[in-house]
PDB file of C-alpha atoms in Angstrom:
ATOM      1  CA  MET A  44     -36.294  -7.565  68.264  1.00  0.00           C
ATOM      2  CA  THR A  45     -35.976  -5.809  71.550  1.00  0.00           C
ATOM      3  CA  ASN A  46     -39.036  -5.634  73.662  1.00  0.00           C
ATOM      4  CA  LYS A  47     -39.589  -2.460  75.464  1.00  0.00           C
ATOM      5  CA  THR A  48     -41.561  -1.737  78.764  1.00  0.00           C
ATOM      6  CA  VAL A  49     -43.672   1.357  77.998  1.00  0.00           C
ATOM      7  CA  ASN A  50     -43.175   3.913  80.705  1.00  0.00           C
ATOM      8  CA  LYS A  51     -46.705   5.355  80.322  1.00  0.00           C
ATOM      9  CA  LYS A  52     -45.965   8.224  83.027  1.00  0.00           C
ATOM     10  CA  GLU A  53     -42.980   9.399  81.045  1.00  0.00           C
ATOM     11  CA  VAL A  54     -44.809   9.140  77.653  1.00  0.00           C
ATOM     12  CA  PHE A  55     -47.815  11.264  79.017  1.00  0.00           C
ATOM     13  CA  LYS A  56     -45.355  13.662  80.548  1.00  0.00           C
ATOM     14  CA  LEU A  57     -43.432  14.107  77.176  1.00  0.00           C
ATOM     15  CA  ILE A  58     -46.751  14.675  75.489  1.00  0.00           C
ATOM     16  CA  GLY A  59     -47.804  17.173  78.110  1.00  0.00           C
ATOM     17  CA  ILE A  60     -44.531  19.187  77.398  1.00  0.00           C
ATOM     18  CA  LEU A  61     -45.227  19.229  73.780  1.00  0.00           C
ATOM     19  CA  VAL A  62     -48.852  20.414  74.466  1.00  0.00           C
ATOM     20  CA  ILE A  63     -47.527  23.237  76.591  1.00  0.00           C
ATOM     21  CA  MET A  64     -45.026  24.106  73.890  1.00  0.00           C
ATOM     22  CA  MET A  65     -47.792  24.382  71.335  1.00  0.00           C
ATOM     23  CA  VAL A  66     -50.077  26.433  73.644  1.00  0.00           C
ATOM     24  CA  VAL A  67     -47.324  28.915  74.349  1.00  0.00           C
ATOM     25  CA  GLY A  68     -46.102  28.969  70.710  1.00  0.00           C
ATOM     26  CA  TYR A  69     -49.692  29.453  69.143  1.00  0.00           C
ATOM     27  CA  GLY A  70     -50.547  31.794  71.947  1.00  0.00           C
ATOM     28  CA  LEU A  71     -47.804  34.243  70.951  1.00  0.00           C
ATOM     29  CA  ASN A  72     -48.681  33.493  67.284  1.00  0.00           C
ATOM     30  CA  ILE A  73     -52.174  34.790  67.771  1.00  0.00           C
ATOM     31  CA  GLY A  74     -50.815  37.754  69.742  1.00  0.00           C
ATOM     32  CA  VAL A  75     -48.860  38.729  66.778  1.00  0.00           C
ATOM     33  CA  GLY A  76     -52.094  38.284  64.884  1.00  0.00           C
ATOM     34  CA  ILE A  77     -53.866  40.722  67.118  1.00  0.00           C
ATOM     35  CA  VAL A  78     -51.087  43.426  66.925  1.00  0.00           C
ATOM     36  CA  ALA A  79     -51.095  42.926  62.970  1.00  0.00           C
ATOM     37  CA  ALA A  80     -54.856  43.527  62.926  1.00  0.00           C
ATOM     38  CA  TYR A  81     -54.311  46.981  64.655  1.00  0.00           C
ATOM     39  CA  LEU A  82     -51.352  47.707  62.512  1.00  0.00           C
ATOM     40  CA  SER A  83     -53.374  47.105  59.344  1.00  0.00           C
ATOM     41  CA  TYR A  84     -55.511  50.143  60.109  1.00  0.00           C
ATOM     42  CA  ALA A  85     -52.442  52.141  59.675  1.00  0.00           C
ATOM     43  CA  GLY A  86     -51.644  50.326  56.429  1.00  0.00           C
ATOM     44  CA  ILE A  87     -48.878  48.278  57.787  1.00  0.00           C
ATOM     45  CA  THR A  88     -48.756  44.599  56.791  1.00  0.00           C
ATOM     46  CA  VAL A  89     -46.921  42.129  59.056  1.00  0.00           C
ATOM     47  CA  PRO A  90     -45.135  39.486  57.006  1.00  0.00           C
ATOM     48  CA  PHE A  91     -45.955  35.951  57.663  1.00  0.00           C
ATOM     49  CA  ILE A  92     -42.388  35.113  58.820  1.00  0.00           C
ATOM     50  CA  PHE A  93     -43.046  37.089  62.033  1.00  0.00           C
ATOM     51  CA  TYR A  94     -45.992  34.858  62.842  1.00  0.00           C
ATOM     52  CA  SER A  95     -43.610  31.790  62.263  1.00  0.00           C
ATOM     53  CA  LEU A  96     -40.950  33.248  64.560  1.00  0.00           C
ATOM     54  CA  ALA A  97     -43.457  33.859  67.330  1.00  0.00           C
ATOM     55  CA  LEU A  98     -44.508  30.237  67.042  1.00  0.00           C
ATOM     56  CA  TYR A  99     -41.141  28.504  66.828  1.00  0.00           C
ATOM     57  CA  ILE A 100     -38.832  30.485  69.027  1.00  0.00           C
ATOM     58  CA  PRO A 101     -40.626  29.904  72.347  1.00  0.00           C
ATOM     59  CA  MET A 102     -41.227  26.294  71.355  1.00  0.00           C
ATOM     60  CA  ILE A 103     -37.550  25.623  70.832  1.00  0.00           C
ATOM     61  CA  ALA A 104     -36.725  27.550  73.891  1.00  0.00           C
ATOM     62  CA  ILE A 105     -38.882  25.319  76.123  1.00  0.00           C
ATOM     63  CA  ALA A 106     -37.499  22.328  74.348  1.00  0.00           C
ATOM     64  CA  PHE A 107     -34.012  23.396  75.159  1.00  0.00           C
ATOM     65  CA  LEU A 108     -34.615  24.066  78.770  1.00  0.00           C
ATOM     66  CA  TYR A 109     -36.413  20.803  79.214  1.00  0.00           C
ATOM     67  CA  VAL A 110     -33.373  18.786  77.643  1.00  0.00           C
ATOM     68  CA  ARG A 111     -30.997  20.923  79.715  1.00  0.00           C
ATOM     69  CA  LYS A 112     -32.885  20.076  82.904  1.00  0.00           C
ATOM     70  CA  LYS A 113     -32.527  16.391  82.127  1.00  0.00           C
ATOM     71  CA  GLY A 114     -28.894  16.834  81.790  1.00  0.00           C
ATOM     72  CA  ASP A 115     -28.911  16.396  78.023  1.00  0.00           C
ATOM     73  CA  ASN A 116     -27.893  18.530  74.923  1.00  0.00           C
ATOM     74  CA  LEU A 117     -30.559  19.384  72.501  1.00  0.00           C
ATOM     75  CA  TRP A 118     -28.284  19.526  69.505  1.00  0.00           C
ATOM     76  CA  LYS A 119     -26.975  15.784  70.145  1.00  0.00           C
ATOM     77  CA  GLU A 120     -30.516  14.954  71.073  1.00  0.00           C
ATOM     78  CA  CYS A 121     -31.773  15.939  67.658  1.00  0.00           C
ATOM     79  CA  GLY A 122     -29.151  13.875  65.931  1.00  0.00           C
ATOM     80  CA  PHE A 123     -27.310  16.526  63.656  1.00  0.00           C
ATOM     81  CA  ASN A 124     -24.934  13.733  62.371  1.00  0.00           C
ATOM     82  CA  LYS A 125     -23.230  14.022  59.006  1.00  0.00           C
ATOM     83  CA  ILE A 126     -24.494  12.099  56.202  1.00  0.00           C
ATOM     84  CA  LYS A 127     -23.002  10.946  52.933  1.00  0.00           C
ATOM     85  CA  THR A 128     -23.525  12.993  49.666  1.00  0.00           C
ATOM     86  CA  SER A 129     -25.103   9.923  48.007  1.00  0.00           C
ATOM     87  CA  THR A 130     -27.636   9.764  50.994  1.00  0.00           C
ATOM     88  CA  VAL A 131     -28.521  13.504  50.075  1.00  0.00           C
ATOM     89  CA  PHE A 132     -29.496  12.408  46.709  1.00  0.00           C
ATOM     90  CA  LEU A 133     -31.355   9.282  47.871  1.00  0.00           C
ATOM     91  CA  THR A 134     -33.169  11.447  50.282  1.00  0.00           C
ATOM     92  CA  ILE A 135     -34.301  13.856  47.575  1.00  0.00           C
ATOM     93  CA  LEU A 136     -35.298  10.712  45.368  1.00  0.00           C
ATOM     94  CA  LEU A 137     -37.259   9.334  48.364  1.00  0.00           C
ATOM     95  CA  THR A 138     -39.182  12.735  48.576  1.00  0.00           C
ATOM     96  CA  VAL A 139     -40.115  12.332  45.001  1.00  0.00           C
ATOM     97  CA  VAL A 140     -41.242   8.602  45.170  1.00  0.00           C
ATOM     98  CA  SER A 141     -43.272   9.233  48.520  1.00  0.00           C
ATOM     99  CA  TYR A 142     -45.052  12.202  47.171  1.00  0.00           C
ATOM    100  CA  PRO A 143     -48.080  10.220  45.566  1.00  0.00           C
ATOM    101  CA  MET A 144     -48.832   9.069  49.088  1.00  0.00           C
ATOM    102  CA  VAL A 145     -48.866  12.767  50.228  1.00  0.00           C
ATOM    103  CA  MET A 146     -51.067  13.566  47.245  1.00  0.00           C
ATOM    104  CA  PHE A 147     -53.475  10.842  48.082  1.00  0.00           C
ATOM    105  CA  THR A 148     -53.968  11.730  51.873  1.00  0.00           C
ATOM    106  CA  ASN A 149     -54.196  15.444  50.579  1.00  0.00           C
ATOM    107  CA  VAL A 150     -57.095  14.648  48.197  1.00  0.00           C
ATOM    108  CA  PHE A 151     -58.758  12.275  50.421  1.00  0.00           C
ATOM    109  CA  SER A 152     -59.011  14.948  53.329  1.00  0.00           C
ATOM    110  CA  GLN A 153     -60.461  17.353  50.696  1.00  0.00           C
ATOM    111  CA  LEU A 154     -63.497  14.939  50.519  1.00  0.00           C
ATOM    112  CA  PHE A 155     -64.428  16.448  53.878  1.00  0.00           C
ATOM    113  CA  VAL A 156     -62.638  19.850  54.179  1.00  0.00           C
ATOM    114  CA  ASN A 157     -61.157  22.514  51.896  1.00  0.00           C
ATOM    115  CA  ASN A 158     -57.657  22.807  50.826  1.00  0.00           C
ATOM    116  CA  THR A 159     -56.354  24.949  53.647  1.00  0.00           C
ATOM    117  CA  MET A 160     -53.058  26.247  51.929  1.00  0.00           C
ATOM    118  CA  ALA A 161     -55.074  27.192  48.765  1.00  0.00           C
ATOM    119  CA  GLN A 162     -57.414  29.164  50.988  1.00  0.00           C
ATOM    120  CA  ALA A 163     -54.697  30.889  52.823  1.00  0.00           C
ATOM    121  CA  THR A 164     -52.136  31.526  50.098  1.00  0.00           C
ATOM    122  CA  ASP A 165     -52.972  35.110  49.479  1.00  0.00           C
ATOM    123  CA  ASP A 166     -52.866  36.078  53.078  1.00  0.00           C
ATOM    124  CA  LEU A 167     -49.555  34.188  53.659  1.00  0.00           C
ATOM    125  CA  VAL A 168     -47.629  35.650  50.741  1.00  0.00           C
ATOM    126  CA  GLY A 169     -48.879  39.285  51.077  1.00  0.00           C
ATOM    127  CA  ASN A 170     -46.524  41.743  49.682  1.00  0.00           C
ATOM    128  CA  THR A 171     -43.409  40.000  50.800  1.00  0.00           C
ATOM    129  CA  PRO A 172     -42.964  36.793  48.703  1.00  0.00           C
ATOM    130  CA  VAL A 173     -39.255  36.349  49.530  1.00  0.00           C
ATOM    131  CA  LEU A 174     -39.968  36.319  53.349  1.00  0.00           C
ATOM    132  CA  TYR A 175     -42.990  34.155  52.707  1.00  0.00           C
ATOM    133  CA  MET A 176     -40.587  31.542  51.078  1.00  0.00           C
ATOM    134  CA  ILE A 177     -38.022  31.764  53.752  1.00  0.00           C
ATOM    135  CA  ALA A 178     -40.620  31.142  56.277  1.00  0.00           C
ATOM    136  CA  ILE A 179     -42.269  28.232  54.682  1.00  0.00           C
ATOM    137  CA  ALA A 180     -39.155  26.541  52.886  1.00  0.00           C
ATOM    138  CA  LEU A 181     -36.562  27.103  55.521  1.00  0.00           C
ATOM    139  CA  LEU A 182     -37.738  28.119  58.882  1.00  0.00           C
ATOM    140  CA  ALA A 183     -40.620  25.896  59.179  1.00  0.00           C
ATOM    141  CA  PRO A 184     -38.889  22.676  58.061  1.00  0.00           C
ATOM    142  CA  VAL A 185     -35.742  23.311  60.334  1.00  0.00           C
ATOM    143  CA  CYS A 186     -37.869  24.320  63.272  1.00  0.00           C
ATOM    144  CA  GLU A 187     -40.451  21.714  62.961  1.00  0.00           C
ATOM    145  CA  GLU A 188     -37.844  18.958  62.486  1.00  0.00           C
ATOM    146  CA  ILE A 189     -35.909  20.040  65.569  1.00  0.00           C
ATOM    147  CA  LEU A 190     -39.300  19.963  67.664  1.00  0.00           C
ATOM    148  CA  LEU A 191     -41.162  17.038  66.293  1.00  0.00           C
ATOM    149  CA  ARG A 192     -38.421  14.578  65.320  1.00  0.00           C
ATOM    150  CA  GLY A 193     -35.179  15.837  67.204  1.00  0.00           C
ATOM    151  CA  PHE A 194     -36.993  16.590  70.503  1.00  0.00           C
ATOM    152  CA  PHE A 195     -40.354  14.676  70.606  1.00  0.00           C
ATOM    153  CA  HIS A 196     -39.642  11.608  68.534  1.00  0.00           C
ATOM    154  CA  ASN A 197     -35.999  11.023  69.671  1.00  0.00           C
ATOM    155  CA  ARG A 198     -37.134  11.065  73.280  1.00  0.00           C
ATOM    156  CA  LEU A 199     -40.289   9.035  72.589  1.00  0.00           C
ATOM    157  CA  LYS A 200     -38.558   6.297  70.914  1.00  0.00           C
ATOM    158  CA  LYS A 201     -36.488   5.624  74.253  1.00  0.00           C
ATOM    159  CA  LEU A 202     -39.796   5.074  75.855  1.00  0.00           C
ATOM    160  CA  VAL A 203     -41.919   2.990  73.489  1.00  0.00           C
ATOM    161  CA  PRO A 204     -41.097   0.721  70.519  1.00  0.00           C
ATOM    162  CA  PHE A 205     -39.974   2.535  67.515  1.00  0.00           C
ATOM    163  CA  THR A 206     -43.102   1.881  65.237  1.00  0.00           C
ATOM    164  CA  ALA A 207     -45.281   3.274  67.925  1.00  0.00           C
ATOM    165  CA  ALA A 208     -42.997   6.193  68.366  1.00  0.00           C
ATOM    166  CA  ALA A 209     -43.031   6.962  64.622  1.00  0.00           C
ATOM    167  CA  ILE A 210     -46.938   6.776  64.444  1.00  0.00           C
ATOM    168  CA  LEU A 211     -47.379   8.944  67.685  1.00  0.00           C
ATOM    169  CA  SER A 212     -44.912  11.425  66.698  1.00  0.00           C
ATOM    170  CA  GLY A 213     -46.408  11.555  63.172  1.00  0.00           C
ATOM    171  CA  PHE A 214     -49.844  12.070  64.716  1.00  0.00           C
ATOM    172  CA  TRP A 215     -48.570  14.999  66.720  1.00  0.00           C
ATOM    173  CA  PHE A 216     -46.918  16.383  63.770  1.00  0.00           C
ATOM    174  CA  GLY A 217     -50.322  16.479  62.177  1.00  0.00           C
ATOM    175  CA  VAL A 218     -51.969  17.917  65.151  1.00  0.00           C
ATOM    176  CA  PHE A 219     -49.415  20.709  65.039  1.00  0.00           C
ATOM    177  CA  HIS A 220     -50.778  22.006  61.847  1.00  0.00           C
ATOM    178  CA  LEU A 221     -54.281  22.632  63.479  1.00  0.00           C
ATOM    179  CA  ASN A 222     -56.455  21.723  60.497  1.00  0.00           C
ATOM    180  CA  LEU A 223     -57.708  18.356  58.924  1.00  0.00           C
ATOM    181  CA  ASN A 224     -56.439  18.878  55.628  1.00  0.00           C
ATOM    182  CA  GLN A 225     -52.694  19.262  56.550  1.00  0.00           C
ATOM    183  CA  PHE A 226     -53.092  16.784  59.535  1.00  0.00           C
ATOM    184  CA  CYS A 227     -53.643  13.819  57.273  1.00  0.00           C
ATOM    185  CA  TYR A 228     -50.573  14.213  54.976  1.00  0.00           C
ATOM    186  CA  ALA A 229     -48.432  15.585  57.918  1.00  0.00           C
ATOM    187  CA  TRP A 230     -49.117  12.376  59.931  1.00  0.00           C
ATOM    188  CA  LEU A 231     -47.989  10.230  56.962  1.00  0.00           C
ATOM    189  CA  LEU A 232     -45.076  12.308  56.386  1.00  0.00           C
ATOM    190  CA  GLY A 233     -44.228  12.385  60.024  1.00  0.00           C
ATOM    191  CA  VAL A 234     -43.957   8.504  60.035  1.00  0.00           C
ATOM    192  CA  VAL A 235     -41.745   8.723  56.826  1.00  0.00           C
ATOM    193  CA  PHE A 236     -39.517  11.166  58.302  1.00  0.00           C
ATOM    194  CA  ALA A 237     -38.955   9.060  61.602  1.00  0.00           C
ATOM    195  CA  TYR A 238     -38.024   6.009  59.533  1.00  0.00           C
ATOM    196  CA  VAL A 239     -35.626   7.809  57.075  1.00  0.00           C
ATOM    197  CA  ASN A 240     -33.941   9.469  60.278  1.00  0.00           C
ATOM    198  CA  ARG A 241     -33.445   5.993  61.685  1.00  0.00           C
ATOM    199  CA  ALA A 242     -32.130   4.829  58.423  1.00  0.00           C
ATOM    200  CA  SER A 243     -29.564   7.683  58.093  1.00  0.00           C
ATOM    201  CA  GLY A 244     -28.921   8.051  61.832  1.00  0.00           C
ATOM    202  CA  SER A 245     -29.449  11.756  61.231  1.00  0.00           C
ATOM    203  CA  ILE A 246     -32.060  14.546  61.378  1.00  0.00           C
ATOM    204  CA  TYR A 247     -30.709  15.962  58.178  1.00  0.00           C
ATOM    205  CA  THR A 248     -32.698  13.407  56.066  1.00  0.00           C
ATOM    206  CA  SER A 249     -35.995  14.690  57.342  1.00  0.00           C
ATOM    207  CA  MET A 250     -34.990  18.103  57.157  1.00  0.00           C
ATOM    208  CA  ILE A 251     -33.970  17.645  53.532  1.00  0.00           C
ATOM    209  CA  MET A 252     -37.242  16.001  52.686  1.00  0.00           C
ATOM    210  CA  HIS A 253     -39.385  18.581  54.588  1.00  0.00           C
ATOM    211  CA  VAL A 254     -37.421  21.603  52.790  1.00  0.00           C
ATOM    212  CA  VAL A 255     -37.942  19.957  49.416  1.00  0.00           C
ATOM    213  CA  ILE A 256     -41.860  19.370  50.074  1.00  0.00           C
ATOM    214  CA  ASN A 257     -42.355  22.722  51.418  1.00  0.00           C
ATOM    215  CA  SER A 258     -40.394  24.569  48.722  1.00  0.00           C
ATOM    216  CA  PHE A 259     -42.190  22.744  46.023  1.00  0.00           C
ATOM    217  CA  GLY A 260     -45.644  23.349  47.455  1.00  0.00           C
ATOM    218  CA  GLY A 261     -44.833  26.904  48.295  1.00  0.00           C
ATOM    219  CA  ILE A 262     -43.596  27.725  44.916  1.00  0.00           C
ATOM    220  CA  ILE A 263     -46.533  25.916  43.085  1.00  0.00           C
ATOM    221  CA  LEU A 264     -49.042  27.830  45.332  1.00  0.00           C
ATOM    222  CA  TYR A 265     -47.468  31.083  44.808  1.00  0.00           C
ATOM    223  CA  PHE A 266     -47.332  30.918  41.006  1.00  0.00           C
ATOM    224  CA  GLN A 267     -50.997  29.493  40.981  1.00  0.00           C
ATOM    225  CA  ASN A 268     -52.056  32.425  42.871  1.00  0.00           C
ATOM    226  CA  ILE A 269     -50.319  34.826  40.590  1.00  0.00           C
ATOM    227  CA  TYR A 270     -51.703  33.089  37.555  1.00  0.00           C
ATOM    228  CA  TYR A 271     -55.250  33.152  38.671  1.00  0.00           C
ATOM    229  CA  LYS A 272     -55.035  36.733  39.686  1.00  0.00           C
ATOM    230  CA  SER A 273     -53.882  37.595  36.178  1.00  0.00           C
ATOM    231  CA  GLN A 274     -56.974  35.851  34.872  1.00  0.00           C
ATOM    232  CA  GLY A 275     -59.100  37.980  37.146  1.00  0.00           C
ATOM    233  CA  LYS A 276     -59.873  34.945  39.344  1.00  0.00           C
ATOM    234  CA  ASP A 277     -59.647  34.131  43.090  1.00  0.00           C
ATOM    235  CA  PHE A 278     -57.307  31.067  43.754  1.00  0.00           C
ATOM    236  CA  ALA A 279     -59.156  30.036  46.645  1.00  0.00           C
ATOM    237  CA  GLU A 280     -62.512  30.043  44.853  1.00  0.00           C
ATOM    238  CA  VAL A 281     -61.000  27.952  42.025  1.00  0.00           C
ATOM    239  CA  ALA A 282     -59.607  25.517  44.359  1.00  0.00           C
ATOM    240  CA  GLU A 283     -62.961  25.211  46.204  1.00  0.00           C
ATOM    241  CA  SER A 284     -64.707  24.908  42.848  1.00  0.00           C
ATOM    242  CA  ALA A 285     -62.403  21.828  41.888  1.00  0.00           C
ATOM    243  CA  ARG A 286     -63.007  20.401  45.184  1.00  0.00           C
ATOM    244  CA  ALA A 287     -66.738  20.511  44.723  1.00  0.00           C
ATOM    245  CA  ASP A 288     -66.575  18.442  41.434  1.00  0.00           C
ATOM    246  CA  SER A 289     -67.304  15.056  42.830  1.00  0.00           C
ATOM    247  CA  LYS A 290     -66.435  13.222  39.626  1.00  0.00           C
ATOM    248  CA  GLN A 291     -62.969  14.758  39.237  1.00  0.00           C
ATOM    249  CA  MET A 292     -62.065  14.387  43.016  1.00  0.00           C
ATOM    250  CA  ILE A 293     -63.009  10.652  42.758  1.00  0.00           C
ATOM    251  CA  ILE A 294     -60.918  10.105  39.639  1.00  0.00           C
ATOM    252  CA  THR A 295     -58.010  11.904  41.200  1.00  0.00           C
ATOM    253  CA  LEU A 296     -58.304   9.905  44.426  1.00  0.00           C
ATOM    254  CA  VAL A 297     -58.324   6.668  42.615  1.00  0.00           C
ATOM    255  CA  VAL A 298     -55.369   7.555  40.477  1.00  0.00           C
ATOM    256  CA  THR A 299     -53.284   8.902  43.353  1.00  0.00           C
ATOM    257  CA  GLY A 300     -54.438   5.784  45.394  1.00  0.00           C
ATOM    258  CA  ILE A 301     -52.980   3.491  42.814  1.00  0.00           C
ATOM    259  CA  LEU A 302     -49.782   5.493  42.413  1.00  0.00           C
ATOM    260  CA  SER A 303     -49.595   5.240  46.309  1.00  0.00           C
ATOM    261  CA  ILE A 304     -49.348   1.507  46.238  1.00  0.00           C
ATOM    262  CA  GLY A 305     -45.972   1.644  44.198  1.00  0.00           C
ATOM    263  CA  SER A 306     -45.004   4.601  46.142  1.00  0.00           C
ATOM    264  CA  PHE A 307     -45.190   2.819  49.445  1.00  0.00           C
ATOM    265  CA  PHE A 308     -42.900  -0.108  48.074  1.00  0.00           C
ATOM    266  CA  LEU A 309     -40.507   2.259  46.525  1.00  0.00           C
ATOM    267  CA  THR A 310     -40.305   4.262  49.874  1.00  0.00           C
ATOM    268  CA  ARG A 311     -39.337   1.198  51.783  1.00  0.00           C
ATOM    269  CA  LEU A 312     -36.721   0.390  49.169  1.00  0.00           C
ATOM    270  CA  ILE A 313     -35.091   3.693  49.201  1.00  0.00           C
ATOM    271  CA  ILE A 314     -35.132   3.846  53.016  1.00  0.00           C
ATOM    272  CA  LYS A 315     -33.419   0.446  53.103  1.00  0.00           C
ATOM    273  CA  ALA A 316     -30.836   1.711  50.542  1.00  0.00           C
ATOM    274  CA  ILE A 317     -30.135   4.815  52.801  1.00  0.00           C
ATOM    275  CA  ALA A 318     -29.665   2.442  55.819  1.00  0.00           C
ATOM    276  CA  LYS A 319     -27.313   0.266  53.858  1.00  0.00           C
ATOM    277  CA  ARG A 320     -25.301   3.247  52.549  1.00  0.00           C
ATOM    278  CA  GLU A 321     -24.961   4.744  56.040  1.00  0.00           C
ATOM    279  CA  GLY A 322     -24.424   1.359  57.728  1.00  0.00           C
ATOM    280  CA  THR A 323     -27.044   1.664  60.287  1.00  0.00           C
ATOM    281  CA  SER A 324     -28.974  -1.152  62.039  1.00  0.00           C
ATOM    282  CA  ALA A 325     -32.071  -0.099  60.364  1.00  0.00           C
ATOM    283  CA  VAL A 326     -31.021  -1.978  57.252  1.00  0.00           C
ATOM    284  CA  GLU A 327     -33.229  -4.732  58.532  1.00  0.00           C
ATOM    285  CA  ASP A 328     -36.919  -4.266  58.700  1.00  0.00           C
ATOM    286  CA  ASN A 329     -37.287  -5.601  62.148  1.00  0.00           C
ATOM    287  CA  ALA A 330     -34.260  -4.049  63.487  1.00  0.00           C
ATOM    288  CA  ALA A 331     -34.394  -3.016  67.237  1.00  0.00           C
ATOM    289  CA  ALA A 332     -35.655   0.554  67.943  1.00  0.00           C
TER     290      ALA A 332
END
């Protein structure tokens, strides 16, 4: 295993760039929200996808300019390398077997805070469900993977050991979501995404996982919202009522916790299988970063 001398100055500089990107992106996102608030008085609803575009476009532009200034190419930096068809299916399988860990961290966070997505679903969907799904199932996964894995993680892993880079990039992936509920499972997923990309040698694997997770979650939330509306209930209130049921929450936490143990080992096995299939050095647990 190769030891790396950590260049703290470059690490903090990279984190600083990411923070600037987030401030600019979320600043414009808030700006869209202010404009949308005024338009609402005229009966005009701004679709959620415009908020997403306001967030991601400036962030990717900053990443592009930064990488270009360094004499690099953002496309190559991200690792848009071809993967085998079998790797695509293994990646989808990995998404399924790793999901219990996502469920566990989601439930655990709800011991302290509410279910953010359940609370916001009605506002996010609005009257444009198709645009909502495009934003959450395609735009968000692709843009976030370019930013957090392609740009941030791939540069960070050149400065610190791989495991540290995976944990730190996962942490900032959690911070990116700006709420404790999503922070917990996004951090976990960020680490898994980093490892599966190392195994495949491509950013496509984390993009596939991200698309599958967001698509599944978005569809479930959408239809749950429709169902409870048909019953004359508010989905956000139902979700909060379920969260307030301590006994049910503890049972769910224990069950998902037990499933997560098996999920962890299966996740490792599939990541190794992907590395072996793609012939990368990550086939060994302690491969050099």
